[in-house]
CSV table of C-alpha atoms in Angstrom, one decimal:
chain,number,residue,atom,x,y,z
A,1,UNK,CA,89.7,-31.0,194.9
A,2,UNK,CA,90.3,-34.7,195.7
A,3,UNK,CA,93.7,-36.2,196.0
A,4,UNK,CA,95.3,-39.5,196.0
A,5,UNK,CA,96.5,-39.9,199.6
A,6,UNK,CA,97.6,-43.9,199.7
A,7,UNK,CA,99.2,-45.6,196.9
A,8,UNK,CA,100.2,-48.7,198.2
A,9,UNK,CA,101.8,-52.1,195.8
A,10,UNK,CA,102.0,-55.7,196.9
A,11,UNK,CA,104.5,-57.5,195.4
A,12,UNK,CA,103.4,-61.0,196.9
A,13,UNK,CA,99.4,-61.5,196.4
A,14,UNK,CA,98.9,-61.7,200.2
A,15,UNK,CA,101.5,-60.5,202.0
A,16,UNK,CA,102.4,-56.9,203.2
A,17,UNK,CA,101.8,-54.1,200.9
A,18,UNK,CA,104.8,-51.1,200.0
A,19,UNK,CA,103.6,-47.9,200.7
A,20,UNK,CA,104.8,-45.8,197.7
A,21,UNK,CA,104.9,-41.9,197.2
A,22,UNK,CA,104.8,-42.9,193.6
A,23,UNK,CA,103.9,-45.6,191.4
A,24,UNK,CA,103.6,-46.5,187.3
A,25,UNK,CA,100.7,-47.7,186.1
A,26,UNK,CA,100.2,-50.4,183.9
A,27,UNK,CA,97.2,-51.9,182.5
A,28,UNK,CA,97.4,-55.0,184.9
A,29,UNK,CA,97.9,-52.7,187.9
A,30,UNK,CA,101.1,-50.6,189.6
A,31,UNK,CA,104.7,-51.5,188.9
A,32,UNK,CA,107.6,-49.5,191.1
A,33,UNK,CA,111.2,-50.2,190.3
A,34,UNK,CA,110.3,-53.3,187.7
A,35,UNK,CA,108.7,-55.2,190.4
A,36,UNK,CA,104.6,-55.3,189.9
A,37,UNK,CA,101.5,-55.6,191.8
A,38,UNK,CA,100.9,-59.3,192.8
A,39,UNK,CA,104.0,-60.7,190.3
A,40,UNK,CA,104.9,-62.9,193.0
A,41,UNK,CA,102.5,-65.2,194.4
A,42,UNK,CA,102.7,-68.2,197.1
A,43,UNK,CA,101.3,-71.8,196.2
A,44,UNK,CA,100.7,-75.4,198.0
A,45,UNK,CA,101.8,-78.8,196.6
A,46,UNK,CA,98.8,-78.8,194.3
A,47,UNK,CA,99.9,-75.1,192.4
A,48,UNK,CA,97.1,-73.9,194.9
A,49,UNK,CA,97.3,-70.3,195.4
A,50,UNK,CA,98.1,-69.3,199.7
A,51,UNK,CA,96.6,-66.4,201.2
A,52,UNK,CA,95.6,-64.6,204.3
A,53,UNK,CA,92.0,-66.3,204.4
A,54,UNK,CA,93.8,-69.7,205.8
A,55,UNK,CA,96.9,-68.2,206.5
A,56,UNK,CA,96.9,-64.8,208.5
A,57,UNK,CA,100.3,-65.0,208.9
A,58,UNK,CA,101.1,-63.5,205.5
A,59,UNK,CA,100.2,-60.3,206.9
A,60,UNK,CA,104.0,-60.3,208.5
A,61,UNK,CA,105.9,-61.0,205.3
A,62,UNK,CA,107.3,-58.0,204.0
A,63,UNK,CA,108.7,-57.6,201.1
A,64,UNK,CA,110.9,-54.6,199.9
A,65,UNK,CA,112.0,-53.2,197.2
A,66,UNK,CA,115.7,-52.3,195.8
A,67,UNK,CA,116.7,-52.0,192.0
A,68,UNK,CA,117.3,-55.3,190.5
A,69,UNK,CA,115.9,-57.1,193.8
A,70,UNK,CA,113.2,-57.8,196.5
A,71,UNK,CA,114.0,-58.1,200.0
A,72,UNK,CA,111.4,-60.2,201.8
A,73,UNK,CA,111.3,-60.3,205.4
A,74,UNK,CA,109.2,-62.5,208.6
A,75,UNK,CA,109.8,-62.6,212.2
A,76,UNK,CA,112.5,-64.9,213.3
A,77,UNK,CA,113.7,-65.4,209.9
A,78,UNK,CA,116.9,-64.4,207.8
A,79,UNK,CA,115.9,-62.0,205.1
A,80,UNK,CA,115.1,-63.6,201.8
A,81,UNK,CA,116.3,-62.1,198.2
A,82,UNK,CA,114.7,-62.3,195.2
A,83,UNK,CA,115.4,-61.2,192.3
A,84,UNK,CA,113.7,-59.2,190.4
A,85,UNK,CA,115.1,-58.9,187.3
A,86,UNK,CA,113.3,-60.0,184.0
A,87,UNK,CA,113.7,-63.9,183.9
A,88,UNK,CA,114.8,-65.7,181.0
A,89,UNK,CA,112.3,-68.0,180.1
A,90,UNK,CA,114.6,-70.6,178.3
A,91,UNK,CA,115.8,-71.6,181.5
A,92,UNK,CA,113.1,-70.4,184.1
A,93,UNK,CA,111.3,-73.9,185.1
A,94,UNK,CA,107.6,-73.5,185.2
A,95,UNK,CA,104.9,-74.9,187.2
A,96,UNK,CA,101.0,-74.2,186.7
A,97,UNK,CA,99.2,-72.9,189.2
A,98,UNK,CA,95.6,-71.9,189.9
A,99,UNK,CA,94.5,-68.6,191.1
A,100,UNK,CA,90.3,-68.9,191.6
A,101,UNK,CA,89.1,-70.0,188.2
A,102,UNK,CA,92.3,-69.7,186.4
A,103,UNK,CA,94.9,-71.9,185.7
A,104,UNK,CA,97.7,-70.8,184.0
A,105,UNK,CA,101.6,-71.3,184.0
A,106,UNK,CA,104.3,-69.5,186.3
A,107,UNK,CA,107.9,-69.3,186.5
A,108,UNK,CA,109.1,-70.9,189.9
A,109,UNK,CA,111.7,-68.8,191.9
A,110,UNK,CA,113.7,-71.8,193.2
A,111,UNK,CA,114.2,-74.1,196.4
A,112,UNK,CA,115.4,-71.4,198.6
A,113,UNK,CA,113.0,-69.4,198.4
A,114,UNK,CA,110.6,-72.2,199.0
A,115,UNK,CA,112.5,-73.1,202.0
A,116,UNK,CA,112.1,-70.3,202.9
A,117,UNK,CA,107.9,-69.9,202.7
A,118,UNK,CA,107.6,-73.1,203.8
A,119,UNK,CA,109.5,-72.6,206.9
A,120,UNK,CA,107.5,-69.4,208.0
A,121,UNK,CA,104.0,-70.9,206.9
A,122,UNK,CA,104.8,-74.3,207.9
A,123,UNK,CA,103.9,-76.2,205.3
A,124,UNK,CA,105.3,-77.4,201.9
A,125,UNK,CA,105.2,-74.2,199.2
A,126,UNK,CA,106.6,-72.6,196.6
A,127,UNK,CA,107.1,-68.9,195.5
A,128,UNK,CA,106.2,-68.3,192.0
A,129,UNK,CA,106.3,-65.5,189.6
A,130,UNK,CA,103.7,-64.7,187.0
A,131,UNK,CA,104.8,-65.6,183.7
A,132,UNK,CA,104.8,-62.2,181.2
A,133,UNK,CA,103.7,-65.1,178.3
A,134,UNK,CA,100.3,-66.4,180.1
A,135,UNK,CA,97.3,-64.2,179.8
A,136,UNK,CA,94.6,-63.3,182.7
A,137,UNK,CA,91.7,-60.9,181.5
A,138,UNK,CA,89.4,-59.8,184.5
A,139,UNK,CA,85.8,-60.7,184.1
A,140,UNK,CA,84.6,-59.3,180.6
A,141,UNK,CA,81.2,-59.6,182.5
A,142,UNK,CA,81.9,-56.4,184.6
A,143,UNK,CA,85.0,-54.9,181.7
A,144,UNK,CA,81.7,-54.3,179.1
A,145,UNK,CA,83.9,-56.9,176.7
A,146,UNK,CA,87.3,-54.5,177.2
A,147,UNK,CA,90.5,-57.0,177.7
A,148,UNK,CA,91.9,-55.9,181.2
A,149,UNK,CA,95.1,-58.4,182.3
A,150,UNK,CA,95.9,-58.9,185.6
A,151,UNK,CA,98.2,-60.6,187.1
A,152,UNK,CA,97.8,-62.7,190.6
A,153,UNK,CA,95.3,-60.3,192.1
A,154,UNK,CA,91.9,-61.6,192.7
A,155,UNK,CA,90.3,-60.3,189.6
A,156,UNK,CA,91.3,-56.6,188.7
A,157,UNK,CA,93.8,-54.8,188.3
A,158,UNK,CA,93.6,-52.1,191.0
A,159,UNK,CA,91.4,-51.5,194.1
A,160,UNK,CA,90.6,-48.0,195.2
A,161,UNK,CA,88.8,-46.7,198.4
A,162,UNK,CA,88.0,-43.3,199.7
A,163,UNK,CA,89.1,-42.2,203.3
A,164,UNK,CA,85.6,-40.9,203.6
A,165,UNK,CA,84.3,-44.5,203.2
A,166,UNK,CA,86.6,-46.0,205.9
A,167,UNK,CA,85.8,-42.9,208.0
A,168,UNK,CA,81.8,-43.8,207.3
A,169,UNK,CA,82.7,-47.2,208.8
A,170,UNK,CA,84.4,-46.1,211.6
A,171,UNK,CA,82.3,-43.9,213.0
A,172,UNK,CA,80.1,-46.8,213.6
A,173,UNK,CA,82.1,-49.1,215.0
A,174,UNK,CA,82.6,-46.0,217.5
A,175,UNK,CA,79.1,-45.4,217.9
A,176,UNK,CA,79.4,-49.1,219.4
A,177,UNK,CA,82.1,-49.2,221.9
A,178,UNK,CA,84.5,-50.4,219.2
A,179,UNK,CA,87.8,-49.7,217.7
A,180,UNK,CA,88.3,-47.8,214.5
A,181,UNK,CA,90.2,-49.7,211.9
A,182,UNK,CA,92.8,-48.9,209.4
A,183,UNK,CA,92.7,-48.2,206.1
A,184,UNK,CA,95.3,-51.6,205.6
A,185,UNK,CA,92.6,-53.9,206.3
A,186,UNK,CA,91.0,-53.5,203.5
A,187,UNK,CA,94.3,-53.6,201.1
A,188,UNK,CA,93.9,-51.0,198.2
A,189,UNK,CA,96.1,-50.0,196.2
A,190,UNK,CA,95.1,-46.3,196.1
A,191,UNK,CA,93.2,-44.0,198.7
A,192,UNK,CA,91.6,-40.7,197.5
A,193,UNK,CA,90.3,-37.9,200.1
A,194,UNK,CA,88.3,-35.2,199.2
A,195,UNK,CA,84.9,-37.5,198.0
A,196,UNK,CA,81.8,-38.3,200.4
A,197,UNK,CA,81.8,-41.5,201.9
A,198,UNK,CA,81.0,-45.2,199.3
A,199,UNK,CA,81.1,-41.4,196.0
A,200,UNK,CA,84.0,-44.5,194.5
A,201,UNK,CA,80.5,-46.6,193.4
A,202,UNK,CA,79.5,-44.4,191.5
A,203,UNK,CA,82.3,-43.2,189.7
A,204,UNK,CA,82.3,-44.1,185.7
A,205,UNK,CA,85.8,-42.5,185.6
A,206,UNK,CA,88.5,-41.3,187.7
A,207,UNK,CA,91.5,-39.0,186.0
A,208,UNK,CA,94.4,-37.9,187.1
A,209,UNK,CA,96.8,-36.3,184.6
A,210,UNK,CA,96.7,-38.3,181.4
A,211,UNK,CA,95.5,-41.2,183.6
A,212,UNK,CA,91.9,-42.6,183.2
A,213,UNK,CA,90.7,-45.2,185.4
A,214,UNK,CA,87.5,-47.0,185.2
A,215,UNK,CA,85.6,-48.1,188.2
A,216,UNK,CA,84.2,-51.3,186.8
A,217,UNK,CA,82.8,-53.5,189.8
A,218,UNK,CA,82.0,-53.0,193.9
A,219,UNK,CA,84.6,-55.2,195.7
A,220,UNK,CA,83.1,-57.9,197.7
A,221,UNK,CA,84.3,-58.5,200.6
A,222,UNK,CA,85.8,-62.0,202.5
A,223,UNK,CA,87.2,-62.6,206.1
A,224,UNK,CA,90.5,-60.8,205.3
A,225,UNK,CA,89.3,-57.3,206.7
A,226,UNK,CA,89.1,-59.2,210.3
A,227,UNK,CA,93.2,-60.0,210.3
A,228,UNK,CA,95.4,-57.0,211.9
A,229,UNK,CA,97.7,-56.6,209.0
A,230,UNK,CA,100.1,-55.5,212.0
A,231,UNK,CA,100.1,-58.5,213.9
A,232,UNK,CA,98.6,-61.3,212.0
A,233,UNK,CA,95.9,-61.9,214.3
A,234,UNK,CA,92.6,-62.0,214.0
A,235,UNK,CA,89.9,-60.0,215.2
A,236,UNK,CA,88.1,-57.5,215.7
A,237,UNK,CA,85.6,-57.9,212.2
A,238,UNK,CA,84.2,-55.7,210.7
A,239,UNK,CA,81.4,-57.8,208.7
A,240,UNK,CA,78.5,-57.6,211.1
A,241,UNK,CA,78.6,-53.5,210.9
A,242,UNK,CA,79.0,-54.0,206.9
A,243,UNK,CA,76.0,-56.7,206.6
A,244,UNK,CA,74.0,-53.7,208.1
A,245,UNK,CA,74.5,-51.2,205.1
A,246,UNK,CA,77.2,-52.3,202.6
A,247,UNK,CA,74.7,-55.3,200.8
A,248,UNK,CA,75.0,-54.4,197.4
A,249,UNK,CA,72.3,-56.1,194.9
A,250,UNK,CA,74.7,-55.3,192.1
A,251,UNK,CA,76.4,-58.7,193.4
A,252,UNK,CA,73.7,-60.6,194.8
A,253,UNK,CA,73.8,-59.1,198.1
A,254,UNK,CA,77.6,-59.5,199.0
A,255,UNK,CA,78.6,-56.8,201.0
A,256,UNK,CA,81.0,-54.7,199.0
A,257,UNK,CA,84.0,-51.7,200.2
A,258,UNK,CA,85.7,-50.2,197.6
A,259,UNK,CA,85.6,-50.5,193.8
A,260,UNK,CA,87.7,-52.6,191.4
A,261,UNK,CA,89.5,-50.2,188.2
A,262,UNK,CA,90.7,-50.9,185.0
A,263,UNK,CA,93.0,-48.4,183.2
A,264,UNK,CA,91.2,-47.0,180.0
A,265,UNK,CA,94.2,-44.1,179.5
A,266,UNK,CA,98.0,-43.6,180.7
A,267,UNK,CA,100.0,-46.9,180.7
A,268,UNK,CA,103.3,-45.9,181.7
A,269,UNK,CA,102.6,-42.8,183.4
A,270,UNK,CA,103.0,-42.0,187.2
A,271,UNK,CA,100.8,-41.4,189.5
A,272,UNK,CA,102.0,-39.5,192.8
A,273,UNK,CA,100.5,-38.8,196.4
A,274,UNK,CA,99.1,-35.6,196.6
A,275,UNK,CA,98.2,-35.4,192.9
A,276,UNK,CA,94.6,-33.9,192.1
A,277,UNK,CA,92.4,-36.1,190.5
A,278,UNK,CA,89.1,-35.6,188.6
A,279,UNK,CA,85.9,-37.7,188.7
A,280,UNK,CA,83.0,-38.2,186.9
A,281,UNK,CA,79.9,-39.6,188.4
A,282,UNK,CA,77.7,-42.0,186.3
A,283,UNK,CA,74.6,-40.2,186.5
């Protein structure tokens, strides 16, 4: 039967994911120890959302999690805390920011945490958290009209990929002379085993206890699989093999890895590595 084999949370949209044996879901995606999936987020002088696309260096800051606070680390730099703790909003100073299309307001997490950021990116920015008052629906486009918050991610809340998938991909970058890749360069938040390689398109529901997740739209894919989330760096890329096989009409011929859920059933309830999980195909 397939399991869920990776469930992985990133605190800071763009920076280093938390591998989890465990993690709560929530409509706008997984929360572990009150801290959620892109809550934090990183911005410019202009509210500007950062990420690995210009920055690659994200990759190294880590951030880790304790009850009641976040421990965020970089090379060459003192550890950073941040608290994690509900904020109180009377006296939280807000800033708006703009993540793609959106603009909405956040709650700013103070000067030394943007010391901080700015020091290790080397430019002026700000950490910000994402305000529990603002509201940020993915596409109702691809929802069929269901309301599905999110918070800093891209668009959805979650992003799923089989290890048969990956495994499809890298046994043609071996059939070339080149190096397999992990499974972190594509940053999901949960990896099943046990389904044939690219079954996750063509899923209409995934289960697992009283969880049901919706796979709603193909993930289309930028630069950010050609960073090595170990080092920063980047290189090798993966695109040319993807351009090959992954062009996916469904979103005018982007290449696409992985699928994009909503959660239909089970806010609040845990999903766990190694649990079983259930799908049903849309045929």
């Amino acid at each position: 039967m397939p399991t869920i084999t990776t469930l992985t949370l990133y605190p800071i949209k763009s920076c280093a994911g938390i591998a989890l044996q465990a993690a709560t879901v929530t409509a706008a995606g997984l929360s572990h120890l009150h801290a959620h999936d892109r809550e934090w987020m990183v911005i410019d002088s202009d509210g500007q959302f950062l990420s690995q696309r210009s920055h690659p260096a994200m990759a190294l800051i880590a951030p880790a999690l304790q009850d009641g606070a976040m421990t965020v680390q970089a090379p060459g730099m003192p550890p950073l805390l941040v608290p994690t703790a509900p904020l109180d909003r009377a006296q939280a100073a807000s800033l708006e920011v703009t993540v793609w299309d959106d603009h909405l307001s956040a709650h700013d997490c103070g000067d030394d945490a943007a010391a901080w950021f700015s020091r290790v990116l080397g430019q002026p920015c700000r950490l910000v958290r994402f305000d529990p008052a603002a509201r940020r629906l993915a596409s109702k486009k691809w929802t069929l009209d269901a309301d599905a918050p999110t918070r800093f991610a891209d668009g959805y809340p979650m992003l799923l990929i089989s290890q048969g998938s990956l495994d499809d991909l890298n046994r043609k970058l071996q059939a070339q002379g080149r190096t397999p890749l992990p499974m972190n360069r594509f940053r999901p938040n949960i990896v099943i085993d046990g389904v044939d390689a690219f079954e996750e398109d063509f899923l209409e529901t995934l289960r697992a206890g009283p969880i049901c997740l919706q796979p709603v739209k193909p993930c289309t894919r930028c630069p950010m699989p050609a960073i090595d989330q170990a080092s920063g760096e980047i290189g090798p890329d993966p695109m040319d093999i993807l351009l090959t096989y992954r062009a996916n009409p469904r979103v005018e011929g982007a290449v696409t890895f992985g699928v994009n859920m909503i959660v239909r059933e089970g806010n609040g309830a845990v999903l766990r590595i190694g649990q079983d999980i259930e799908g049903e195909l849309a045929f």
